[in-house]
JSON list of C-alpha atoms in Angstrom, two decimals:
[
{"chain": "A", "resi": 15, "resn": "UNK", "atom": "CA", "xyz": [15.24, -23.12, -4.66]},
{"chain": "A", "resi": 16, "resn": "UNK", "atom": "CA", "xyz": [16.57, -20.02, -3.08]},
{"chain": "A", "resi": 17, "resn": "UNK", "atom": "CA", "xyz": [18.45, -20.38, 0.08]},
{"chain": "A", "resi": 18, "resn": "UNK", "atom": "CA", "xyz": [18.28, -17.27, 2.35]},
{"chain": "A", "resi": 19, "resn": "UNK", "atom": "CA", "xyz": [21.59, -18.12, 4.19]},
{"chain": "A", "resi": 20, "resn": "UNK", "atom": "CA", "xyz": [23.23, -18.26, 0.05]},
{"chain": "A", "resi": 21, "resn": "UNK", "atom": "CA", "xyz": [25.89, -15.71, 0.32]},
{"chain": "A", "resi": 22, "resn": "UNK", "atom": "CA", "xyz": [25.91, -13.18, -2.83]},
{"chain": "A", "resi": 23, "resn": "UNK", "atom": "CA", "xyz": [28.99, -12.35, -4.62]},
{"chain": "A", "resi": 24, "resn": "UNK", "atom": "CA", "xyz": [29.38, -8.86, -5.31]},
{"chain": "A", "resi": 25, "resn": "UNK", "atom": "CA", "xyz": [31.71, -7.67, -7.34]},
{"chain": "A", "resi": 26, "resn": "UNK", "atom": "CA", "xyz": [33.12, -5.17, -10.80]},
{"chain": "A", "resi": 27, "resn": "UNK", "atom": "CA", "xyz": [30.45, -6.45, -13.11]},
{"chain": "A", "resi": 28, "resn": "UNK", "atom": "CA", "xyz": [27.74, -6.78, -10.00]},
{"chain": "A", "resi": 29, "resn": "UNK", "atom": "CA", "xyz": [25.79, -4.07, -11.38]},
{"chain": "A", "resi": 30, "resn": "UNK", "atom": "CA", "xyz": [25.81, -5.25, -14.66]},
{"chain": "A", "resi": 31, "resn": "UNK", "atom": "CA", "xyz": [24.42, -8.44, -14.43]},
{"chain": "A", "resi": 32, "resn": "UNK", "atom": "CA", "xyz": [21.72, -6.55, -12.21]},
{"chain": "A", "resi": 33, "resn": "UNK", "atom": "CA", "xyz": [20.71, -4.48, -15.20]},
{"chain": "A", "resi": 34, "resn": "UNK", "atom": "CA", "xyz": [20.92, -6.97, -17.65]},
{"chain": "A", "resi": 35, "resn": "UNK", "atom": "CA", "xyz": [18.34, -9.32, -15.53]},
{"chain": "A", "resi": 36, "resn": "UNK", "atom": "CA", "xyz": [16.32, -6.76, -14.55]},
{"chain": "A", "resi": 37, "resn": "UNK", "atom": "CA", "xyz": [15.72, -6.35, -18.70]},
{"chain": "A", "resi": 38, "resn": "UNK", "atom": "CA", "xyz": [14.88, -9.67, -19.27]},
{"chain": "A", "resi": 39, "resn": "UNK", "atom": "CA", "xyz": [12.88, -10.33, -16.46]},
{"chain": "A", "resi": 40, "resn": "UNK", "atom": "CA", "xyz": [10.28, -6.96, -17.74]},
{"chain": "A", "resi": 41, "resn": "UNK", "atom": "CA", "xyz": [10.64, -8.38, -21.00]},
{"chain": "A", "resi": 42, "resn": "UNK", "atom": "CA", "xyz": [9.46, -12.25, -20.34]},
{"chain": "A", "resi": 43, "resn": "UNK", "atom": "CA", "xyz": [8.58, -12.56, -16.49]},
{"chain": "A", "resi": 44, "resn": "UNK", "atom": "CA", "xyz": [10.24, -14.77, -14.01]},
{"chain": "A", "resi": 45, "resn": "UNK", "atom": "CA", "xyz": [9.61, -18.04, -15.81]},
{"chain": "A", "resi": 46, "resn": "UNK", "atom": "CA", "xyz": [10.11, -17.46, -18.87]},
{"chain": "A", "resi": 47, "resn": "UNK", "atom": "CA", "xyz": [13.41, -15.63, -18.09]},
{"chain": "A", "resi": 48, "resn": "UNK", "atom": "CA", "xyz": [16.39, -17.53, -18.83]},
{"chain": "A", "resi": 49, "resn": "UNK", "atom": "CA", "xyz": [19.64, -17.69, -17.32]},
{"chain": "A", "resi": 50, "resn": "UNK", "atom": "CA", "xyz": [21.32, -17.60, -21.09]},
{"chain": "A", "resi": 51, "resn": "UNK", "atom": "CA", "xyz": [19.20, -14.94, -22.06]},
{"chain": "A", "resi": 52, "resn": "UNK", "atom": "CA", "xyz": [20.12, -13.03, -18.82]},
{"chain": "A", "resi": 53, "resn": "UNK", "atom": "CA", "xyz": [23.69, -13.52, -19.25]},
{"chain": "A", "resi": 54, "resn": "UNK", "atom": "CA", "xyz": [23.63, -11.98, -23.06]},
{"chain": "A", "resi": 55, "resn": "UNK", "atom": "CA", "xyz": [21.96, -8.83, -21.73]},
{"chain": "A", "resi": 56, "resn": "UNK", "atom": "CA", "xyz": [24.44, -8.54, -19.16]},
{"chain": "A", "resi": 57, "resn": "UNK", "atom": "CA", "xyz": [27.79, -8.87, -21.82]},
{"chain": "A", "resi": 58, "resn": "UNK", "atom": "CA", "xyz": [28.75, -11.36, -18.98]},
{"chain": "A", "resi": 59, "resn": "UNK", "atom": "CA", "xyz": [29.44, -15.24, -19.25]},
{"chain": "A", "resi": 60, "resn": "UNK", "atom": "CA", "xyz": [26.98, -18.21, -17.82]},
{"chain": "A", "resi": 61, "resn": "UNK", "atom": "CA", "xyz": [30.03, -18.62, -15.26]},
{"chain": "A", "resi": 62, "resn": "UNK", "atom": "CA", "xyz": [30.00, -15.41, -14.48]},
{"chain": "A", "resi": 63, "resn": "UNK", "atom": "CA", "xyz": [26.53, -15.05, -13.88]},
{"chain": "A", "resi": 64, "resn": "UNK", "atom": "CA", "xyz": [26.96, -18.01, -11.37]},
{"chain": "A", "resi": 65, "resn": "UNK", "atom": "CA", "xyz": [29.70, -16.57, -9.48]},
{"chain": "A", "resi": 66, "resn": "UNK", "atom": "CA", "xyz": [27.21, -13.55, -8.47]},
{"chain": "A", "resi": 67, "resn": "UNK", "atom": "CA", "xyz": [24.09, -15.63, -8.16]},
{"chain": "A", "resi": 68, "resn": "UNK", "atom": "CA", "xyz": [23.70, -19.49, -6.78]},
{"chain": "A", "resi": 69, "resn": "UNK", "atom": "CA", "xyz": [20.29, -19.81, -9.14]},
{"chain": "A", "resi": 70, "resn": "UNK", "atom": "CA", "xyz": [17.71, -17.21, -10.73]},
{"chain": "A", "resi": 71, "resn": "UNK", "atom": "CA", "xyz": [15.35, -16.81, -7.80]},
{"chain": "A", "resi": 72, "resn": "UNK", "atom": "CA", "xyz": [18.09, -15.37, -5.90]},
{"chain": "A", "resi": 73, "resn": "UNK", "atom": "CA", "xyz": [19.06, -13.02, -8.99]},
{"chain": "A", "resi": 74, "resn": "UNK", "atom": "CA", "xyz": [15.30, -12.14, -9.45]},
{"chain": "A", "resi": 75, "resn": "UNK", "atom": "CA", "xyz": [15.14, -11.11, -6.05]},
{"chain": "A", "resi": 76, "resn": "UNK", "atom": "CA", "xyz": [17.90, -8.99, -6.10]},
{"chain": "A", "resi": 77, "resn": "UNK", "atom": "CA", "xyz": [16.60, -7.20, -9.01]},
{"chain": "A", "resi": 78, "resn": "UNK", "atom": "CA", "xyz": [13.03, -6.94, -7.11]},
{"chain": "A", "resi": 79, "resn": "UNK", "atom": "CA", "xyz": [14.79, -5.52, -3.68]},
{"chain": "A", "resi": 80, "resn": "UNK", "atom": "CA", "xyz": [17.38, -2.95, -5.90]},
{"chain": "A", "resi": 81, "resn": "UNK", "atom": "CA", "xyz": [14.73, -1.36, -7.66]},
{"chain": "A", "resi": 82, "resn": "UNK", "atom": "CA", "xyz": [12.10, -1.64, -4.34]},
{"chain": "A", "resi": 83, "resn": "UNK", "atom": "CA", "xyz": [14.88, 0.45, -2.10]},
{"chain": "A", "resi": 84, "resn": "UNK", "atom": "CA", "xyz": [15.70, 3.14, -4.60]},
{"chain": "A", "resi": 85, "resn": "UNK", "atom": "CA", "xyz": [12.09, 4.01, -4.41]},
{"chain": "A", "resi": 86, "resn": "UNK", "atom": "CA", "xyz": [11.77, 4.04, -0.51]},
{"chain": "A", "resi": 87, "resn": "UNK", "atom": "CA", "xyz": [14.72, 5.61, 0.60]},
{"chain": "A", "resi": 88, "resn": "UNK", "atom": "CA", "xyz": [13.48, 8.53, -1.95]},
{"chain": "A", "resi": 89, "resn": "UNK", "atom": "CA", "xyz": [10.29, 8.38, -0.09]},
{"chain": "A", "resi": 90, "resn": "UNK", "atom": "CA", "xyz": [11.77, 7.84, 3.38]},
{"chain": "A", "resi": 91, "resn": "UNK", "atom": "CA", "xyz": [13.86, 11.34, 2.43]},
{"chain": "A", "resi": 92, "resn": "UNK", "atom": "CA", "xyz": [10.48, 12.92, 2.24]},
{"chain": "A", "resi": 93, "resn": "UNK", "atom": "CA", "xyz": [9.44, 11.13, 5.05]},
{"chain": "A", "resi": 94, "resn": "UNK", "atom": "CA", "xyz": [12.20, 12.22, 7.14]},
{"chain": "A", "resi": 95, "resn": "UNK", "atom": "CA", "xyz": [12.45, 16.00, 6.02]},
{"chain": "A", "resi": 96, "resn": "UNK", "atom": "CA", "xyz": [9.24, 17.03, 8.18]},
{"chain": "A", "resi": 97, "resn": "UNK", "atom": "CA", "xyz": [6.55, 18.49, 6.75]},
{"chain": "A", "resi": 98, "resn": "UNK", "atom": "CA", "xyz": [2.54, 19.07, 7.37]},
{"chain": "A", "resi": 99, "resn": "UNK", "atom": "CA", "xyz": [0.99, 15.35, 7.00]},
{"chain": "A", "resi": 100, "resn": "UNK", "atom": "CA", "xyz": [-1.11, 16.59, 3.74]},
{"chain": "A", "resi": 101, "resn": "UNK", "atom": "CA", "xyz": [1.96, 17.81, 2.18]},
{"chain": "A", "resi": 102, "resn": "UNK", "atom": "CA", "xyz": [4.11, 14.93, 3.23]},
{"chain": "A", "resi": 103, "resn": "UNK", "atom": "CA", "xyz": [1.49, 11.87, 2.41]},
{"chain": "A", "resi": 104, "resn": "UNK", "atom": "CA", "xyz": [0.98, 13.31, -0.82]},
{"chain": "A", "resi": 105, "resn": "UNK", "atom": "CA", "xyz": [4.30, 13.15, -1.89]},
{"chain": "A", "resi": 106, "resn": "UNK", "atom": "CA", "xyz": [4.82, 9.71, -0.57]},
{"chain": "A", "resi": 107, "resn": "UNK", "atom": "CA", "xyz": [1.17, 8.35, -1.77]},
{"chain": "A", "resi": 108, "resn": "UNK", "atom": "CA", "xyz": [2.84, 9.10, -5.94]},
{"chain": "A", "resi": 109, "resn": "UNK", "atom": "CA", "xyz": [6.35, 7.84, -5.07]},
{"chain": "A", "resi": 110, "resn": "UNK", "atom": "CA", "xyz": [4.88, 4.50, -3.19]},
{"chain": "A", "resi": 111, "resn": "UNK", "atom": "CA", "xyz": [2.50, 4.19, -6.56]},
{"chain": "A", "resi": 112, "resn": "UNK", "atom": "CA", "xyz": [4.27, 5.28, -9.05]},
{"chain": "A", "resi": 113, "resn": "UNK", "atom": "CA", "xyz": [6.05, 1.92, -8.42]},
{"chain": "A", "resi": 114, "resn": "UNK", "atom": "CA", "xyz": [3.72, -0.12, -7.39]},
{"chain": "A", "resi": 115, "resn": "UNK", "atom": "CA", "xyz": [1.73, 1.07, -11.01]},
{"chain": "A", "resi": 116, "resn": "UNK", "atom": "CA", "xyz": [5.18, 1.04, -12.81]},
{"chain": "A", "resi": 117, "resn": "UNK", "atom": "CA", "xyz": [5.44, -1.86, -15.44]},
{"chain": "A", "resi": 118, "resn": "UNK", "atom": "CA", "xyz": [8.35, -3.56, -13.22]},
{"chain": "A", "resi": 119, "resn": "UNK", "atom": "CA", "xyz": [6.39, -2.81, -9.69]},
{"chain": "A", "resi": 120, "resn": "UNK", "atom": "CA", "xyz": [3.34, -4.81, -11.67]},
{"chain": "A", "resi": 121, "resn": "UNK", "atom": "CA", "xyz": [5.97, -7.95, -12.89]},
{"chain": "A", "resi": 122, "resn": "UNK", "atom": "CA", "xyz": [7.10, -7.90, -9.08]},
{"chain": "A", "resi": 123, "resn": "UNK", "atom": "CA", "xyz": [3.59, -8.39, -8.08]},
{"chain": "A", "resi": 124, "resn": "UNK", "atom": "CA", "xyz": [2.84, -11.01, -10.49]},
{"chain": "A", "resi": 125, "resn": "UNK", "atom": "CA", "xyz": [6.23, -13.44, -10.59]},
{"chain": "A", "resi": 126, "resn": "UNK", "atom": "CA", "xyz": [5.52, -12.94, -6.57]},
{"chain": "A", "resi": 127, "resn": "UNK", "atom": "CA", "xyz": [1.55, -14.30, -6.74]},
{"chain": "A", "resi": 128, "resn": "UNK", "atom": "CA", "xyz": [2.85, -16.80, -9.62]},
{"chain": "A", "resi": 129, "resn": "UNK", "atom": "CA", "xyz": [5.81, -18.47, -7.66]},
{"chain": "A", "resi": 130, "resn": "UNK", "atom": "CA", "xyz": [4.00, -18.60, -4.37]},
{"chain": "A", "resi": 131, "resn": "UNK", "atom": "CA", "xyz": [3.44, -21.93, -3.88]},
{"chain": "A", "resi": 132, "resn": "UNK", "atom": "CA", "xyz": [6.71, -23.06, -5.39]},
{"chain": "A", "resi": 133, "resn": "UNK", "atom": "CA", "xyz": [9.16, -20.35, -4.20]},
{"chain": "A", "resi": 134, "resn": "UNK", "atom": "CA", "xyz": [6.77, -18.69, -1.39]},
{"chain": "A", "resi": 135, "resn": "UNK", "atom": "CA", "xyz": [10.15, -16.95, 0.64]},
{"chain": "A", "resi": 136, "resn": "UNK", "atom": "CA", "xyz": [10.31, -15.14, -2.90]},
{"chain": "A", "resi": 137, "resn": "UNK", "atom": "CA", "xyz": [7.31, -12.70, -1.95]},
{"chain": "A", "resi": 138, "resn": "UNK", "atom": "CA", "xyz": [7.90, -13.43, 2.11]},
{"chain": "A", "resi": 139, "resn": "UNK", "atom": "CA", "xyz": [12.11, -12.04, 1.51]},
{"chain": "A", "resi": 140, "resn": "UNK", "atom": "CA", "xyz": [10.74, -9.21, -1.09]},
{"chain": "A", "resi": 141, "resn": "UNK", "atom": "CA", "xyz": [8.10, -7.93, 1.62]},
{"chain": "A", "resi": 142, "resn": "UNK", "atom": "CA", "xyz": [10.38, -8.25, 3.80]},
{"chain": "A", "resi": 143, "resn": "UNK", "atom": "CA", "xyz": [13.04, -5.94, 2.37]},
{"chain": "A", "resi": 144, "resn": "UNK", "atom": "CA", "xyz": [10.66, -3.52, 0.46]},
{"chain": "A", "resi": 145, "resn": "UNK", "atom": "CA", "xyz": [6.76, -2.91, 1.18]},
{"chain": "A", "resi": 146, "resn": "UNK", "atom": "CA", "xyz": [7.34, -3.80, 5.63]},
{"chain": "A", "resi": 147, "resn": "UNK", "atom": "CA", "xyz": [9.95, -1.14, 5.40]},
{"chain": "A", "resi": 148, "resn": "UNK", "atom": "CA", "xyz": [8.24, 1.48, 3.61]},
{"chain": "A", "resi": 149, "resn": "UNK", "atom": "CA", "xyz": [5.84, 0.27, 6.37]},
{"chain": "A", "resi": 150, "resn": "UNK", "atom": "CA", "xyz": [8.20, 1.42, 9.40]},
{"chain": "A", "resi": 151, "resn": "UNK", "atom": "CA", "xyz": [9.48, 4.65, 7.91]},
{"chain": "A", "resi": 152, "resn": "UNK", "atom": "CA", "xyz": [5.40, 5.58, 7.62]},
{"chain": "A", "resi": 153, "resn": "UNK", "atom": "CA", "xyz": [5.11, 4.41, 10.72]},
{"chain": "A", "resi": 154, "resn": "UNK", "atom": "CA", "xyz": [7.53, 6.40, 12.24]},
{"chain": "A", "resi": 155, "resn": "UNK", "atom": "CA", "xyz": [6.35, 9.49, 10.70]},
{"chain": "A", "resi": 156, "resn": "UNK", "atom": "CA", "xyz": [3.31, 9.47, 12.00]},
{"chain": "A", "resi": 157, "resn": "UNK", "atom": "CA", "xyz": [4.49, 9.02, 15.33]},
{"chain": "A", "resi": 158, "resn": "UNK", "atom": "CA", "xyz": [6.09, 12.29, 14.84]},
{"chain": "A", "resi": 159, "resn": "UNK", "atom": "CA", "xyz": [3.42, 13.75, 13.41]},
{"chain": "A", "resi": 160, "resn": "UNK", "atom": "CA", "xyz": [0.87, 12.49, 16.44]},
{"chain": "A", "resi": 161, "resn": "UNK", "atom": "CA", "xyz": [3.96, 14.18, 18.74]},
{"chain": "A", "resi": 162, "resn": "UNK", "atom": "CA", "xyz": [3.76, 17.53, 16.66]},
{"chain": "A", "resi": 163, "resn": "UNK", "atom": "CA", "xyz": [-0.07, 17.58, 17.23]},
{"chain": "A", "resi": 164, "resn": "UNK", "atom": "CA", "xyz": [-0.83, 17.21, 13.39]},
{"chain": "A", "resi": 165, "resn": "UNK", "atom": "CA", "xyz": [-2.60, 13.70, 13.90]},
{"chain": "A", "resi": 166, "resn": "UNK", "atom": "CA", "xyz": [-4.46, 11.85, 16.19]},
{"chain": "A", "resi": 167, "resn": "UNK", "atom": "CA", "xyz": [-3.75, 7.98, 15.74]},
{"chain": "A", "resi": 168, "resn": "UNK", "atom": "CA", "xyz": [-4.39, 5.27, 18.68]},
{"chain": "A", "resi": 169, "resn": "UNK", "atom": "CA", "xyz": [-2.99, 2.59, 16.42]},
{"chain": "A", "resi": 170, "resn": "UNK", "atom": "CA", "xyz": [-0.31, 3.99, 14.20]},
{"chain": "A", "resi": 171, "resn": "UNK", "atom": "CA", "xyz": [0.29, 0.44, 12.46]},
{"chain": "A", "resi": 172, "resn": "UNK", "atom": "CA", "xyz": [-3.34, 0.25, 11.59]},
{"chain": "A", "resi": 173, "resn": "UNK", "atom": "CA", "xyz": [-3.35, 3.75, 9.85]},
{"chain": "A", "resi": 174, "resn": "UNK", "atom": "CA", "xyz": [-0.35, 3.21, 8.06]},
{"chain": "A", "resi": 175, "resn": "UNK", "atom": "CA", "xyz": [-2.48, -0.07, 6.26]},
{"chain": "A", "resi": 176, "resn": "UNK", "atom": "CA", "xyz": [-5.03, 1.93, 6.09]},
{"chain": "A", "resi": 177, "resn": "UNK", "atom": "CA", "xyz": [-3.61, 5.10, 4.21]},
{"chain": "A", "resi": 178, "resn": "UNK", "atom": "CA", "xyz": [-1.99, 2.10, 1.88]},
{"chain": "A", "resi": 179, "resn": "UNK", "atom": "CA", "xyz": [-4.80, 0.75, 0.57]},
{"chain": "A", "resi": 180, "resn": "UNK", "atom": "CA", "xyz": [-6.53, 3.51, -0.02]},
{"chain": "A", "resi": 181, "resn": "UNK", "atom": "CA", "xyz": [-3.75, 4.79, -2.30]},
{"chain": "A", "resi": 182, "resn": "UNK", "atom": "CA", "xyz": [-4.41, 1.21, -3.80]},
{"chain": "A", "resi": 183, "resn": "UNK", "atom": "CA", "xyz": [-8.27, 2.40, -4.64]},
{"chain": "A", "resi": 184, "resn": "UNK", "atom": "CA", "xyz": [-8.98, 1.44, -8.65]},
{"chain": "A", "resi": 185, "resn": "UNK", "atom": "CA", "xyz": [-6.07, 1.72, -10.16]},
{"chain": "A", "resi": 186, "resn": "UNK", "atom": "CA", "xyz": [-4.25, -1.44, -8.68]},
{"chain": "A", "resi": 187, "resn": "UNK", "atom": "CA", "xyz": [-6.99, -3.68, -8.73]},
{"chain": "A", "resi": 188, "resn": "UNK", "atom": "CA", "xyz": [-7.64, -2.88, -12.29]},
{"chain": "A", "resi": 189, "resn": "UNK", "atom": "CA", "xyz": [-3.99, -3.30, -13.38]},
{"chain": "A", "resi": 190, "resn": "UNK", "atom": "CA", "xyz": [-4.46, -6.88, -11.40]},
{"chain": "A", "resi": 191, "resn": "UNK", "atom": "CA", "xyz": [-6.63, -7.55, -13.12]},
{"chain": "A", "resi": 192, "resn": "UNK", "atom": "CA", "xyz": [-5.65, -6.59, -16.47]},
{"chain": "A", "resi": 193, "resn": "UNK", "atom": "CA", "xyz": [-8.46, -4.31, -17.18]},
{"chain": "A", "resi": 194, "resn": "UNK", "atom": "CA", "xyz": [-6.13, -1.40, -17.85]},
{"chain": "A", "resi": 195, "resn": "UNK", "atom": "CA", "xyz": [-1.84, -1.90, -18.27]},
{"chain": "A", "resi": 196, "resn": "UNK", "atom": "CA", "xyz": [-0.82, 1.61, -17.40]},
{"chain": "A", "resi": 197, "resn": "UNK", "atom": "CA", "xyz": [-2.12, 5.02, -15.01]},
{"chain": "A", "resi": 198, "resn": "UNK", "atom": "CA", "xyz": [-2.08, 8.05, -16.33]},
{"chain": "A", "resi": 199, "resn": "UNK", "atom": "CA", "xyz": [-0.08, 11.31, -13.58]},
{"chain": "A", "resi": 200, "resn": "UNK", "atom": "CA", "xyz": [-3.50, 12.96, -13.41]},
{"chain": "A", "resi": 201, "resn": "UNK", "atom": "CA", "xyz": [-4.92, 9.26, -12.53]},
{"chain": "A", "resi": 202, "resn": "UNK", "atom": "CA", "xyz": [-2.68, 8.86, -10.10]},
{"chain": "A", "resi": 203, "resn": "UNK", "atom": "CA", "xyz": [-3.21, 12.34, -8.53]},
{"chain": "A", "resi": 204, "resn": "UNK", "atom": "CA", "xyz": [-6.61, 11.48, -8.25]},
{"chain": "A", "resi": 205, "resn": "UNK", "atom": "CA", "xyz": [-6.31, 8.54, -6.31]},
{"chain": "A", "resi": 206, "resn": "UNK", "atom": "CA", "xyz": [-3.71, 9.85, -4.02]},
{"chain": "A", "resi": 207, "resn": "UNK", "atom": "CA", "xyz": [-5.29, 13.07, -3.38]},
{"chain": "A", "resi": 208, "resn": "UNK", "atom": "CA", "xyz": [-8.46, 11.37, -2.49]},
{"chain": "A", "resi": 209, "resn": "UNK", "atom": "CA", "xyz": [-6.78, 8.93, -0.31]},
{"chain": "A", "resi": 210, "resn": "UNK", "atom": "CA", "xyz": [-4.95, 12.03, 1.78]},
{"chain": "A", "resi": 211, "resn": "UNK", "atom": "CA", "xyz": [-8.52, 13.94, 2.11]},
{"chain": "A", "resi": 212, "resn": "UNK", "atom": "CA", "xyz": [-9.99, 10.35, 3.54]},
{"chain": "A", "resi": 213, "resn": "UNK", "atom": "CA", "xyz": [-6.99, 9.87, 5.56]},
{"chain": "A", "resi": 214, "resn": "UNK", "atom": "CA", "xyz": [-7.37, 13.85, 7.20]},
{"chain": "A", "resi": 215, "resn": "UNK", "atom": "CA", "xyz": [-10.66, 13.51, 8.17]},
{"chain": "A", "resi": 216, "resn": "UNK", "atom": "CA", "xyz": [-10.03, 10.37, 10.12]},
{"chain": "A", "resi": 217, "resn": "UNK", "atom": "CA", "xyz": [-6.79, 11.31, 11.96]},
{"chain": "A", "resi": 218, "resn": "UNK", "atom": "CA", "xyz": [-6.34, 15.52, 11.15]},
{"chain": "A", "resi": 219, "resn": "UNK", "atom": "CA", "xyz": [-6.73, 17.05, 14.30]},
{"chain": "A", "resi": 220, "resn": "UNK", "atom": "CA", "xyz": [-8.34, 19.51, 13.33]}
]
């Protein structure tokens, strides 16, 4: 089971066996990923392997939090660079979903449900580390944005949920679900774009 307080070994081929799990794991999910399988898509050794990661749930994790912070500190840059609320939330509602709709966002989701009552500080260390900090840098735009006089938010926590799940409107559930495996651009516009014009008529202040 992972151990939080396991220290992680980084090191020349660090990378490698990042990429080379992060291939398996798309290809046959967290359980049926093996280490040996792992190590051969790395070009590393077992031992090797090892000497980066104490056991697989701390590798998968890795994988899960690598891919997770690319994504937000691209959105956090767009986040950061001020810019009218409409402008700005669009940009960040496709980057946050084209993730979260992504083939490896969707086996994040999944292996996270799946091990939850065996490994539950899987999904708690993953929120942790990816979706509660996208959560903050929203947050903290719209803080700036009340400050500007673009919104009007009593409960900036509460709007940043908000504004979240209505990006998540059809598409994720159905990809949940299994009723459709991949979202189209134009779908994902659609969602987004709709989830912005909801989210200005609430808070917009004008």
């Amino acid at each position: 089971m992972m151990n939080e307080a396991t220290p992680i070994k980084r090191g020349r081929k660090f990378d490698q066996v990042l990429e080379g799990a992060r291939e398996v794991f798309m290809a046959d999910g967290y359980e049926g990923a093996s280490v040996d399988a792992i190590a051969r898509a790395a070009g590393v050794s077992k031992a090797t392997l090892y000497s980066y990661f104490a056991d697989k749930s701390l590798l998968f994790m890795e994988v899960a939090k690598t891919e997770c912070l690319t994504q937000i500190e691209e959105a956090g840059r767009i986040l950061a660079a001020y810019d009218h609320p409409r402008t700005v939330l669009g940009q960040s509602g496709r980057r946050m979903m084209r993730l979260v709709l992504s083939p490896f966002g969707q086996a994040i989701f999944r292996m996270c449900v799946a091990e939850r009552d065996r490994f539950p500080e899987l999904g708690r260390e993953f929120y942790r580390t990816g979706p509660e900090v996208f959560h903050g840098t929203m947050c903290a735009y719209f803080e700036q944005a009340v400050a500007k006089g673009d919104l009007v938010i009593d409960d900036l926590k509460l709007a940043t949920d908000q504004f979240i799940e209505l990006c998540h409107a059809q598409l994720f559930t159905q990809m949940v679900f299994g009723i459709r495996e991949t979202a189209t651009e134009e779908e994902i516009s659609r969602i987004v774009d709709g989830a912005v014009d909801t989210f200005m008529a609430r808070y917009g202040s004008q």
